[in-house]
Amino acid sequence: MLNDLIIGMAGSGGDGIVSAGESLISALAQDGYYAILTKSFGSQIRGGESSCRLRVASTPVLNPGGTLTVAVVLNWEDFLRFGGELPVGPGTVVIYEQKTKVAPDAIPLAVKPAIVRAVPMAELAMKSAGTLQAKNNVVLGLLAGWFGLARQSILEGLRKKFAKKGAEILQGNERAYAAGLDYADKNPLEGDWHFNPPQAGVGKRLITDGNELCASAALFAGCKFFGGYPITPATEIMQHLQRDIWKHGGSLLQAEDEIAGIAAVVGASFAGRKAMTATSGPGLSLKSEVMGLASLAELPLVCVNVQRGGPSTGLPTKSEQADLFAAAFSAHGDTVRPILAPISVEDMFGITVEAFNIAEQYQTPVIVLSDQEIAQRKDIVDPVDRSRFKLVERLEPTAAEMVDYTRFRLTESGISPLSHPGMKGGSYLAAGIEHNEHGDPCSSGEMHEQMNNKRLNKLNPLKQRRDLFLLEGDPTAEVGVISWGSIAGVALEAVRTARAQGLSVKLLIPKLLYPVAEEVYQDFFKSLRRCLVVEQSHQGQLHRIIRMWVNTPAEFTSLAKSGANPITPDDVLRRISAMTRATASA
Amino acid sequence: MITSTTDCGCESTLVAPAPLTTKDFRSDLKPIWCPGCGDYGVVTALYRALVAIGRPSHEIAFISGIGCSSRIPGYTTAYGFNTVHGRALPVAQGIKMANPDLLVLVAGGDGDGFSIGGGHVPHAIRRNLDLTYIVMDNHIYGLTKGQLSPTTPRGAKTSSSTYGSMEDPVNPLLYVLSYGAGFVAQGVPADMDGLAKMIEEAIRYPGFAFVNVQSPCITFGDPDDQLKIQKTKMRKLAAEGHDPSNWLRAMELAQDYGKELYTGVFYRNPNPPPTYDSQIRERQATLRPKVAAAG
Ligand SMILES: Cc1ncc(C[n+]2csc(CCOP(=O)(O)OP(=O)(O)O)c2C)c(N)n1
Ligand code: SF4
C-alpha cells in the first residue's frame, strides 16, 4: 500500500498531459484525497513540451515532492527536457509510449527504475477512440488501473468534461479510458502498488491555486480597487478580480503599464478605498518609485509580487524566491515596507487578508511575495474558514480631530488619523515631498528625522507578531532550519521526517520577512549550534538578510538554488543529518 | 460589507449652502513661485473657476506631478496630492474610479505631462474619465533650473542645450486632439477672465478636458515669451470666428502652436460620449444586486 504517490508526466503540447493531470486531481478531490498539481511548460505560448507533477496523499500535501513514484513518458525528448523537475529514482515505475521504439533495458535514464513498462498508448487510443487525442485518457486508465486511483470519479469527470462535445467524442474518450484500465488489469505490475483509500466522511474540498485565493481574499478583505498590468505568473489575480470586484462596489483598471497601475492604486487609497496591485519581477522594479510615494504619504496599499526567475525577463514561467532583496531594498530613502510571504496555496488567503490589515492599520504599502509555484499550482484544500479572520479598517479622524486637522500628527504609535476627499474638514496636501505634521512641504532636518522616526517606528509592533512565524520541532534542538515561501513546505516535510527518524531538530518559517523580527530569530537561535536556511535563489537572500540584523549561530549555512532547480525534502534531510552528525561529533 | 455607491461622505453635490468666494479655495500656504511666474495667474484663474462651479473644496481632489507648476494643489483648500514626476494622471484616474462623486482636477508642467508622463496622456484620453487636466506650458524645466522641455522650440539654448536644441517640440494641442480629447483649450494668464472661464468650461465638460496654459517662466524662459508680450500676441479663437464643434478646423488651428498664440476653446465635442466613471456606476449597479440576493 502506498501512502504518498508522486506522478510525473511529460509530452508535447498536443498530448494533453496537463489536461490529464487536471482530470486526475478533480477526481481525487471528489474522492476525498489531498493533492498538489504543478504544471511546467516550455516557453512557447502554445505547443512545445509540457509536463505536470501530481502528488497525492490522504493527509494535506506539503509540497510537490521529489523523486517520482510514477513517470509517464509520452516521448523521451520532451520528458528529458524537464530534467530535474521530473527526477526518476531506483524506486520509480516508468511507463512510456511503446511507439518511441526504445527497448525497456535501453531507456535514456541514468538510474535503473524499479519497473519499466512500454505501453502501446497511441495504438490503444487509435483502436478504442479512433484518435490520438484520446491518448491522455488511456494514460488515466493505466494510472487508475495500476494504482487504484479514483477509478469511478475519473470516469464521471470525463463524462462531465466531454458532455458538451457530443455523444461520439464522449464515447470515444470513455473507451480510451476503459482501454487503459483493461491494459493495466491484464498486465499487472509486480508488487503492491495500490494507493491507500482516502479517509472516509471528508467534507467538500476545493481545487484552487494561489492567484485565485489571492483574489477572493482581497474581495473578502474589502478591496475596492485593483490597478495593474498583465505579467506572468501574476495575471490571473487581475483576471479573477475583473469578474467579481464590481459586484462588491469596486472597480478595476488594466492600466497602460505597471507604473500607472500602482499610481492609480495610490489614488484609490487616497480616495479612501482599500486598493491593490499585483505583478511579477519586472513590474515590481517599475513600481518602486510610486511605492516610495505611498510610504512617505502614508497611504495603505497591497502589492502582490508573484516571483518568477529573474533578473529581467529571466524565467517567466518558473518559480524563484529571488525578489526578496528587491522587495526590501528597492525603495530609495530610509524606508521599510512590510513584506509577507505565504507558504502554501491555502496560506495565500490568510496572507492576503493580513496584508490588507497591516496596510490599513499602519498606513503603509505592504508587499506580498508569492511565487510562481504557489500562484499557479493546483492544490486540493479544505474550504477557507472565513470566520477566522478579523478585518482592520484605517483610523479616520473624529469630528473633533477635523477642527484643525493635522494629517501627520506625531502620535505615540506613529499612526495618525487619515481622512479622505469628501470628508469635510479633513482636507490636506498629500505629497512625495517631506512634510510637517500638517502636511505642508518642509525640508528641516529636525522634522525629517521626526517623520522618519514616525514612519519607521510605527512598524515595530509588527516584529512582535509571533503569529506570523511558524515554529515546529524540538525547542532545545541544537540543529535548526529556516525556510520561507513555497519552499517552506519542503523544509517542513524534511524536518518532520528527520524527527520521525529520531533526530533532534527544529524549524522556523517566517511569513513576515521584513522588517526583520530580530527577537524571534534570537529566541530561535538560543539553543542552536547549527542552522540552515533553505530557499530558492542563487544568493540565498533571506540567509543574507538575517545576517544583516541578527547574531547567528556559529554555523549558519545556506541551501539555495536558482529557480527551476528543485529543492526536495531529501536534499534538506541530507543536510539535517550532516548537521546532526557534526554536532554530535563536536 | 456591501456599501452603497454614494458613500463618499459628500454632503450634497447639488446645493451649495452659501455662495463661495475665492477665499474658500485659497490655502494659507504662501506660493514659492518666483515673482512674475505665470503660475500665479493660473491659480488665481482656478480659484475663480471653482467659485463659479460652486462645489465645496472638500469634494475636490486636486492632483499634480512634480515641478514648479505641480505645487499648485498646495495653494488651494482642496484635497491636494502632489505625487511623483509624470504620474499625476494615473493617480487621478484611480481617485476618480474609486470615488466618481469627487471633482477631480489634475495639473502639472509640460515636462511632467508630455515628457516623463507623456505615455499616460493618450490612455487618460481614450479612457475618458471625467477630469480636467491643466498643463502649465512654459517650454522649459523650471524646477530643475532651465533644461530642455518637450515643448522647447528647436534651436533654443538652455542649460542642457548650450548649442541649441536639435529636436522638434511636442505639440500638446495636436497631441490631445488627435487622441480624441473631448475638450481642448488654450489660455494665457495675461487674459485672466478668459482663462478662468475656460477652466470653468473644462470642469463642466463631462469627460476628459484639457487646458494648455501658456504660463511663462520668468526665470529660465524665453524673454519673448512673457506675460506682457503675450497680451500683444494672443488671438482669441472666438474673435476669429472659430466654431469649437469643428474638430478638423481645430486640428488645423492647433498646427500653429509655437507660431500663433491662439486662446480659447479649440474643440468641444458637441455629443460627449459616456464617461468611464458613468460606466463604472452602471456596471456596479447591474452586477451588484446579484451578490446581495445571493447573500
Ligand atoms: C523620476 C524623476 N526624474 C526627475 C525628476 C526631476 N524633476 C523634477 S521636476 C522636473 C521637470 C520640471 O519641468 P516641468 O514638468 O515642465 O514643470 P515646471 O517646473 O517647468 O513647472 C524634473 C526633471 C524627478 N523629480 N523625478
Ligand atoms: S523657475 Fe520658472 S516656472 Fe519655476 S517658479 Fe520660477 S518662474 Fe515659475
CSV table of N, CA and C in Angstrom, one decimal, chain A residues 219-220 223-224 244-250, chain B residues 1-3 284 288 291:
chain,number,residue,atom,x,y,z
A,219,LEU,N,-11.1,40.4,-2.1
A,219,LEU,CA,-12.5,40.8,-2.0
A,219,LEU,C,-13.1,40.7,-0.6
A,220,PHE,N,-12.7,39.6,0.0
A,220,PHE,CA,-13.1,39.4,1.4
A,220,PHE,C,-12.6,40.5,2.3
A,223,CYS,N,-11.2,44.9,-0.5
A,223,CYS,CA,-10.5,45.6,-1.6
A,223,CYS,C,-11.6,46.1,-2.6
A,224,LYS,N,-11.4,47.4,-2.9
A,224,LYS,CA,-12.4,48.1,-3.8
A,224,LYS,C,-11.8,48.6,-5.0
A,244,ASP,N,-15.3,39.9,-10.6
A,244,ASP,CA,-16.1,40.0,-9.4
A,244,ASP,C,-16.1,41.3,-8.7
A,245,ILE,N,-15.1,42.1,-8.9
A,245,ILE,CA,-14.9,43.3,-8.0
A,245,ILE,C,-16.1,44.3,-8.1
A,246,TRP,N,-16.7,44.4,-9.3
A,246,TRP,CA,-17.8,45.3,-9.5
A,246,TRP,C,-19.0,44.9,-8.6
A,247,LYS,N,-19.2,43.6,-8.4
A,247,LYS,CA,-20.3,43.2,-7.6
A,247,LYS,C,-20.1,43.6,-6.1
A,248,HIS,N,-18.9,44.0,-5.8
A,248,HIS,CA,-18.7,44.4,-4.4
A,248,HIS,C,-18.6,45.9,-4.3
A,249,GLY,N,-19.0,46.6,-5.4
A,249,GLY,CA,-19.0,48.1,-5.4
A,249,GLY,C,-17.6,48.6,-5.7
A,250,GLY,N,-16.7,47.8,-6.3
A,250,GLY,CA,-15.4,48.3,-6.6
A,250,GLY,C,-15.2,48.4,-8.1
B,1,MET,N,-20.9,44.1,4.5
B,1,MET,CA,-19.7,44.5,3.8
B,1,MET,C,-20.1,45.3,2.5
B,2,ILE,N,-21.3,45.1,2.1
B,2,ILE,CA,-21.7,45.9,0.9
B,2,ILE,C,-22.0,47.3,1.2
B,3,THR,N,-21.4,48.2,0.5
B,3,THR,CA,-21.7,49.6,0.8
B,3,THR,C,-22.4,50.2,-0.3
B,284,GLN,N,-21.5,48.5,-11.8
B,284,GLN,CA,-21.7,48.2,-10.4
B,284,GLN,C,-23.2,48.0,-10.1
B,288,ARG,N,-24.3,44.3,-9.0
B,288,ARG,CA,-24.4,44.3,-7.5
B,288,ARG,C,-25.5,43.5,-6.9
B,291,VAL,N,-25.2,39.8,-6.0
B,291,VAL,CA,-24.4,39.4,-4.8
B,291,VAL,C,-25.4,39.5,-3.6
